[in-house]
Amino acid sequence: MKKEGHDAPARKYRYNCPSQRHGPIFMTDRTHKAVALISGGLDSMLAAKVILDQGIHVEGINFFTGFCVEGHTHAIRKRDQAKPKRNNALWVAERLGIKLHIIDIIEEYKDVVINPRHGYGANLNPCLDCKIFMVGKARQWMMENGFDFIITGEVIGQRPKSQRKDTMPVVARESGADDRLLRPLCARNLPPTLPEREGWVDRERLHGFSGRTRKPQMELAKRLGLEDYAQPAGGCCFLTDENYSRKLADLWRARGEKRYELDDIMLLKVGRHIRPRPHFKLIVAREEGEGRFLQGYKNRYPHLQTVSHGGPLTLVDGRPSPQDMELAARIVARYSQGRNAETVEVKTVYGGEEGLLAVTPLKPHEIPPEWML
Amino acid sequence: MDAVSRIVVDARGLLCPLPVIRLQDAVKNLPPDTEVELIGTDPGVMQDIPAWCRINGHRILESRSDGNQYHIKLKTGR
Ligand code: SF4
């Protein structure tokens, strides 16, 4: 039977660099294919570029977990923002001239966030389990599409929990990728992988970066002409964010179990979250962009809107009683332009029924700090 | 022929990058030169879909917005 993809045997050739700038390169008689995990940040872009420059066919893969910083923010951004937010993973792929496959892993990823076998990082970020899961998915994609190996932008010591010398083999082993997982930025600090041993890539032209410093990456970016890279603040996902994690922990506490839907985790990204009672919370838009974002959810949630004064759209998550709705209206009035008025009229929509409440806005000292999530 | 080879991807109510993912899945097994129209409500589609098309060799035929909806027509490549 004819073997295809990563099972096909390849013959090796020795190639001596005429300029003698580097030692011999071993080349094979077919182009090997690598799938690169592309986050949209600098490291994964550099890793892909280093391998591309060795004549390997590279395609990118990007996973959408629902927690990603990328993408969704389009919906929240202000319309008048001078520079529209781009999807950095798409931008990186375009910059490198490679295809990018964006994979929806929202459902499967829940188990990673809810039950991480290796625990959480500083916040609710299950980085090690996440890496293992994503590399495992990339491995599956590699096999289905006849690719030969996987590359990531990991650097030893770059992140205290998930990118350490002792966690590198854990990711390789538990993902099932084993020695088909190549980290071009720190490969020379690790045992040679299959693509290196087989001569598909030249180990000499890989890197030995380590530690938290970003300097070697910046220098390499400069050398490769990739200085206009993206610098996403706060890592690849919201789970590393302290405020976000606190709101997620609150959600789980309120529900009495670790469970979430996509809507829940999207809504944790926007608005002021206020929990005046254990069984309900309010999500108050802080500016126009958030208001537009929440508009998209208002048919699925009870909501309030001030009518006598300008004010933010507010969603209610939970099961508020009629008294609770009145308290909610007083809080909403507090964040409206009528905050100093005697009475503010608030429209309520709950269970398909509309109501109108005339309420006195709460005073700032009547909102205890512990309500604010 | 034209009626058969025109596909509509309804991505209304989805936030980026989900519209890209839905389009990608719809286009995956389509032959070249198939016309596809994506309808979305996230303004991000106006930037992300053309970028995705450039990367993957598809050609944008038209993109327009009518109020709160965005329509992008493309022709599949290779
Ligand atoms: S920051 Fe988020 S996406 Fe990145 S490895 Fe950690 S959990 Fe995964």
Short mmCIF file of N, CA, C and O in Angstrom, two decimals, chain A residues 62 64 70-75 77 79 84-87 89-91 93-94 98-104 106 262 266 293 297 300, chain B residues 13-18 20-22 24-25 41-57 67-68 70 78:
data_model
loop_
_atom_site.label_atom_id
_atom_site.label_comp_id
_atom_site.label_asym_id
_atom_site.label_seq_id
_atom_site.Cartn_x
_atom_site.Cartn_y
_atom_site.Cartn_z
N ASN A 62 -5.35 27.57 14.48
CA ASN A 62 -5.65 28.48 15.58
C ASN A 62 -6.94 27.98 16.22
O ASN A 62 -7.88 27.64 15.53
N PHE A 64 -10.23 28.33 18.66
CA PHE A 64 -11.14 29.28 19.31
C PHE A 64 -11.80 28.60 20.50
O PHE A 64 -12.60 27.68 20.34
N GLU A 70 -8.50 37.38 21.05
CA GLU A 70 -8.66 37.72 19.64
C GLU A 70 -10.13 37.79 19.22
O GLU A 70 -10.99 37.18 19.83
N GLY A 71 -10.34 38.50 18.15
CA GLY A 71 -11.60 38.36 17.43
C GLY A 71 -12.80 39.04 18.04
O GLY A 71 -13.21 40.10 17.59
N HIS A 72 -13.34 38.45 19.07
CA HIS A 72 -14.62 38.91 19.62
C HIS A 72 -14.63 40.40 19.92
O HIS A 72 -15.66 41.02 19.94
N THR A 73 -13.45 40.94 20.21
CA THR A 73 -13.39 42.34 20.63
C THR A 73 -13.84 43.30 19.52
O THR A 73 -14.12 44.45 19.77
N HIS A 74 -13.91 42.76 18.30
CA HIS A 74 -14.48 43.55 17.21
C HIS A 74 -15.85 44.10 17.62
O HIS A 74 -16.21 45.21 17.31
N ALA A 75 -16.59 43.22 18.27
CA ALA A 75 -17.96 43.56 18.58
C ALA A 75 -18.07 44.60 19.69
O ALA A 75 -19.07 45.29 19.81
N ARG A 77 -15.62 46.91 20.34
CA ARG A 77 -14.88 48.14 20.06
C ARG A 77 -15.83 49.29 19.71
O ARG A 77 -16.92 49.10 19.20
N ARG A 79 -17.11 52.29 17.51
CA ARG A 79 -17.16 52.44 16.06
C ARG A 79 -16.18 53.51 15.56
O ARG A 79 -15.68 53.44 14.46
N PRO A 84 -9.16 49.85 13.54
CA PRO A 84 -10.01 48.74 13.93
C PRO A 84 -9.19 47.53 14.40
O PRO A 84 -8.10 47.30 13.90
N LYS A 85 -9.72 46.84 15.37
CA LYS A 85 -9.02 45.69 15.93
C LYS A 85 -8.96 44.59 14.89
O LYS A 85 -9.95 44.21 14.31
N ARG A 86 -7.75 44.09 14.65
CA ARG A 86 -7.63 43.02 13.67
C ARG A 86 -7.52 41.68 14.39
O ARG A 86 -7.17 41.63 15.58
N ASN A 87 -7.79 40.62 13.67
CA ASN A 87 -7.58 39.29 14.23
C ASN A 87 -6.11 38.96 13.99
O ASN A 87 -5.69 38.76 12.86
N ALA A 89 -4.21 36.40 14.56
CA ALA A 89 -3.83 35.10 13.98
C ALA A 89 -3.95 35.16 12.45
O ALA A 89 -3.07 34.70 11.72
N LEU A 90 -5.03 35.77 11.98
CA LEU A 90 -5.20 35.93 10.52
C LEU A 90 -4.11 36.83 9.96
O LEU A 90 -3.56 36.58 8.89
N TRP A 91 -3.80 37.88 10.71
CA TRP A 91 -2.78 38.82 10.26
C TRP A 91 -1.42 38.13 10.14
O TRP A 91 -0.70 38.29 9.15
N ALA A 93 -0.83 34.94 9.70
CA ALA A 93 -0.85 34.00 8.57
C ALA A 93 -0.65 34.74 7.25
O ALA A 93 0.11 34.30 6.39
N GLU A 94 -1.31 35.87 7.14
CA GLU A 94 -1.18 36.64 5.90
C GLU A 94 0.25 37.17 5.75
O GLU A 94 0.83 37.12 4.66
N ILE A 98 0.95 31.98 4.77
CA ILE A 98 0.53 30.59 4.99
C ILE A 98 -0.99 30.52 5.18
O ILE A 98 -1.62 31.53 5.51
N LYS A 99 -1.53 29.32 4.97
CA LYS A 99 -2.96 29.15 5.24
C LYS A 99 -3.18 29.08 6.75
O LYS A 99 -2.29 28.68 7.49
N LEU A 100 -4.38 29.44 7.16
CA LEU A 100 -4.71 29.35 8.59
C LEU A 100 -6.05 28.65 8.74
O LEU A 100 -7.02 29.00 8.07
N HIS A 101 -6.06 27.67 9.60
CA HIS A 101 -7.31 26.94 9.87
C HIS A 101 -7.75 27.30 11.28
O HIS A 101 -6.99 27.05 12.24
N ILE A 102 -8.90 27.90 11.40
CA ILE A 102 -9.39 28.28 12.73
C ILE A 102 -10.38 27.21 13.17
O ILE A 102 -11.33 26.91 12.44
N ILE A 103 -10.13 26.63 14.32
CA ILE A 103 -10.95 25.49 14.74
C ILE A 103 -11.75 25.86 15.99
O ILE A 103 -11.19 26.37 16.96
N ASP A 104 -13.02 25.57 15.92
CA ASP A 104 -13.93 25.82 17.05
C ASP A 104 -13.81 24.65 18.04
O ASP A 104 -14.16 23.52 17.73
N ILE A 106 -14.88 25.11 21.35
CA ILE A 106 -15.60 25.63 22.52
C ILE A 106 -16.11 24.50 23.43
O ILE A 106 -15.87 24.53 24.64
N LEU A 262 -21.24 29.32 26.20
CA LEU A 262 -20.49 30.36 25.47
C LEU A 262 -20.97 31.77 25.83
O LEU A 262 -20.17 32.67 26.07
N MET A 266 -18.66 34.90 27.22
CA MET A 266 -18.55 36.11 26.40
C MET A 266 -18.97 37.32 27.23
O MET A 266 -18.34 38.38 27.18
N PHE A 293 -22.86 45.64 22.19
CA PHE A 293 -22.55 44.22 22.39
C PHE A 293 -23.69 43.55 23.18
O PHE A 293 -24.19 42.49 22.81
N TYR A 297 -27.65 40.35 23.12
CA TYR A 297 -28.03 39.31 24.09
C TYR A 297 -29.38 39.58 24.74
O TYR A 297 -29.88 38.77 25.50
N ARG A 300 -32.32 37.18 25.13
CA ARG A 300 -32.14 35.94 25.89
C ARG A 300 -32.06 36.17 27.39
O ARG A 300 -31.96 35.22 28.16
N GLY B 13 -25.62 37.09 14.31
CA GLY B 13 -25.62 36.82 15.76
C GLY B 13 -24.33 36.18 16.25
O GLY B 13 -24.15 36.00 17.44
N LEU B 14 -23.43 35.84 15.35
CA LEU B 14 -22.17 35.22 15.78
C LEU B 14 -21.07 36.27 15.84
O LEU B 14 -21.01 37.18 15.01
N LEU B 15 -20.22 36.12 16.83
CA LEU B 15 -19.10 37.05 16.99
C LEU B 15 -17.84 36.45 16.39
O LEU B 15 -17.64 35.24 16.42
N CYS B 16 -16.98 37.33 15.88
CA CYS B 16 -15.71 36.88 15.30
C CYS B 16 -14.89 36.16 16.37
O CYS B 16 -14.89 36.60 17.52
N PRO B 17 -14.21 35.06 16.07
CA PRO B 17 -14.00 34.55 14.71
C PRO B 17 -15.02 33.49 14.26
O PRO B 17 -14.76 32.80 13.28
N LEU B 18 -16.16 33.37 14.95
CA LEU B 18 -17.09 32.30 14.56
C LEU B 18 -17.59 32.43 13.12
O LEU B 18 -17.71 31.42 12.43
N VAL B 20 -15.94 33.43 10.59
CA VAL B 20 -14.84 32.90 9.76
C VAL B 20 -14.87 31.37 9.80
O VAL B 20 -14.72 30.70 8.78
N ILE B 21 -15.08 30.85 11.00
CA ILE B 21 -15.09 29.38 11.16
C ILE B 21 -16.25 28.77 10.37
O ILE B 21 -16.09 27.78 9.67
N ARG B 22 -17.43 29.41 10.45
CA ARG B 22 -18.60 28.88 9.72
C ARG B 22 -18.34 28.93 8.22
O ARG B 22 -18.67 28.00 7.49
N GLN B 24 -15.40 28.98 6.69
CA GLN B 24 -14.34 28.01 6.41
C GLN B 24 -14.92 26.61 6.28
O GLN B 24 -14.60 25.87 5.36
N ASP B 25 -15.82 26.24 7.21
CA ASP B 25 -16.41 24.91 7.17
C ASP B 25 -17.31 24.74 5.94
O ASP B 25 -17.36 23.68 5.35
N THR B 41 -23.57 39.93 11.47
CA THR B 41 -23.94 41.14 12.21
C THR B 41 -22.75 41.73 12.96
O THR B 41 -22.81 42.86 13.42
N ASP B 42 -21.66 40.96 13.12
CA ASP B 42 -20.47 41.49 13.79
C ASP B 42 -19.66 42.29 12.78
O ASP B 42 -19.24 41.75 11.75
N PRO B 43 -19.45 43.59 13.06
CA PRO B 43 -18.69 44.41 12.10
C PRO B 43 -17.31 43.84 11.78
O PRO B 43 -16.73 44.14 10.74
N GLY B 44 -16.79 43.01 12.68
CA GLY B 44 -15.47 42.40 12.46
C GLY B 44 -15.40 41.59 11.18
O GLY B 44 -14.31 41.40 10.63
N VAL B 45 -16.54 41.12 10.67
CA VAL B 45 -16.50 40.29 9.45
C VAL B 45 -15.94 41.08 8.27
O VAL B 45 -15.31 40.52 7.38
N MET B 46 -16.14 42.40 8.29
CA MET B 46 -15.69 43.21 7.16
C MET B 46 -14.16 43.22 7.05
O MET B 46 -13.61 43.52 6.01
N GLN B 47 -13.50 42.91 8.14
CA GLN B 47 -12.05 42.86 8.12
C GLN B 47 -11.54 41.41 8.08
O GLN B 47 -10.62 41.09 7.35
N ASP B 48 -12.16 40.58 8.91
CA ASP B 48 -11.65 39.21 9.03
C ASP B 48 -11.93 38.34 7.80
O ASP B 48 -11.10 37.53 7.41
N ILE B 49 -13.11 38.49 7.22
CA ILE B 49 -13.44 37.62 6.08
C ILE B 49 -12.54 37.93 4.87
O ILE B 49 -11.95 37.00 4.30
N PRO B 50 -12.35 39.21 4.51
CA PRO B 50 -11.41 39.48 3.41
C PRO B 50 -9.99 38.95 3.71
O PRO B 50 -9.34 38.39 2.83
N ALA B 51 -9.53 39.11 4.97
CA ALA B 51 -8.18 38.61 5.31
C ALA B 51 -8.13 37.10 5.13
O ALA B 51 -7.20 36.56 4.54
N TRP B 52 -9.16 36.43 5.61
CA TRP B 52 -9.20 34.97 5.49
C TRP B 52 -9.23 34.55 4.01
O TRP B 52 -8.58 33.58 3.61
N CYS B 53 -9.98 35.30 3.21
CA CYS B 53 -10.06 35.00 1.77
C CYS B 53 -8.70 35.20 1.09
O CYS B 53 -8.29 34.38 0.26
N ARG B 54 -8.01 36.27 1.44
CA ARG B 54 -6.70 36.52 0.82
C ARG B 54 -5.75 35.36 1.15
O ARG B 54 -5.03 34.88 0.28
N ILE B 55 -5.77 34.92 2.40
CA ILE B 55 -4.88 33.83 2.82
C ILE B 55 -5.19 32.55 2.06
O ILE B 55 -4.30 31.80 1.69
N ASN B 56 -6.45 32.31 1.85
CA ASN B 56 -6.85 31.01 1.31
C ASN B 56 -7.16 31.04 -0.19
O ASN B 56 -7.67 30.06 -0.73
N GLY B 57 -6.86 32.15 -0.83
CA GLY B 57 -6.99 32.19 -2.29
C GLY B 57 -8.42 32.31 -2.79
O GLY B 57 -8.70 31.92 -3.92
N GLY B 67 -27.48 48.75 7.16
CA GLY B 67 -27.87 48.92 8.57
C GLY B 67 -26.99 48.08 9.45
O GLY B 67 -25.78 48.28 9.50
N ASN B 68 -27.60 47.09 10.12
CA ASN B 68 -26.83 46.30 11.06
C ASN B 68 -26.34 44.98 10.49
O ASN B 68 -25.85 44.14 11.23
N TYR B 70 -24.12 42.77 7.50
CA TYR B 70 -23.00 42.86 6.55
C TYR B 70 -23.11 41.69 5.58
O TYR B 70 -23.37 40.56 5.98
N ARG B 78 -8.84 28.06 -6.16
CA ARG B 78 -8.14 26.77 -6.28
C ARG B 78 -8.93 25.55 -5.87
O ARG B 78 -8.84 25.03 -4.77
#
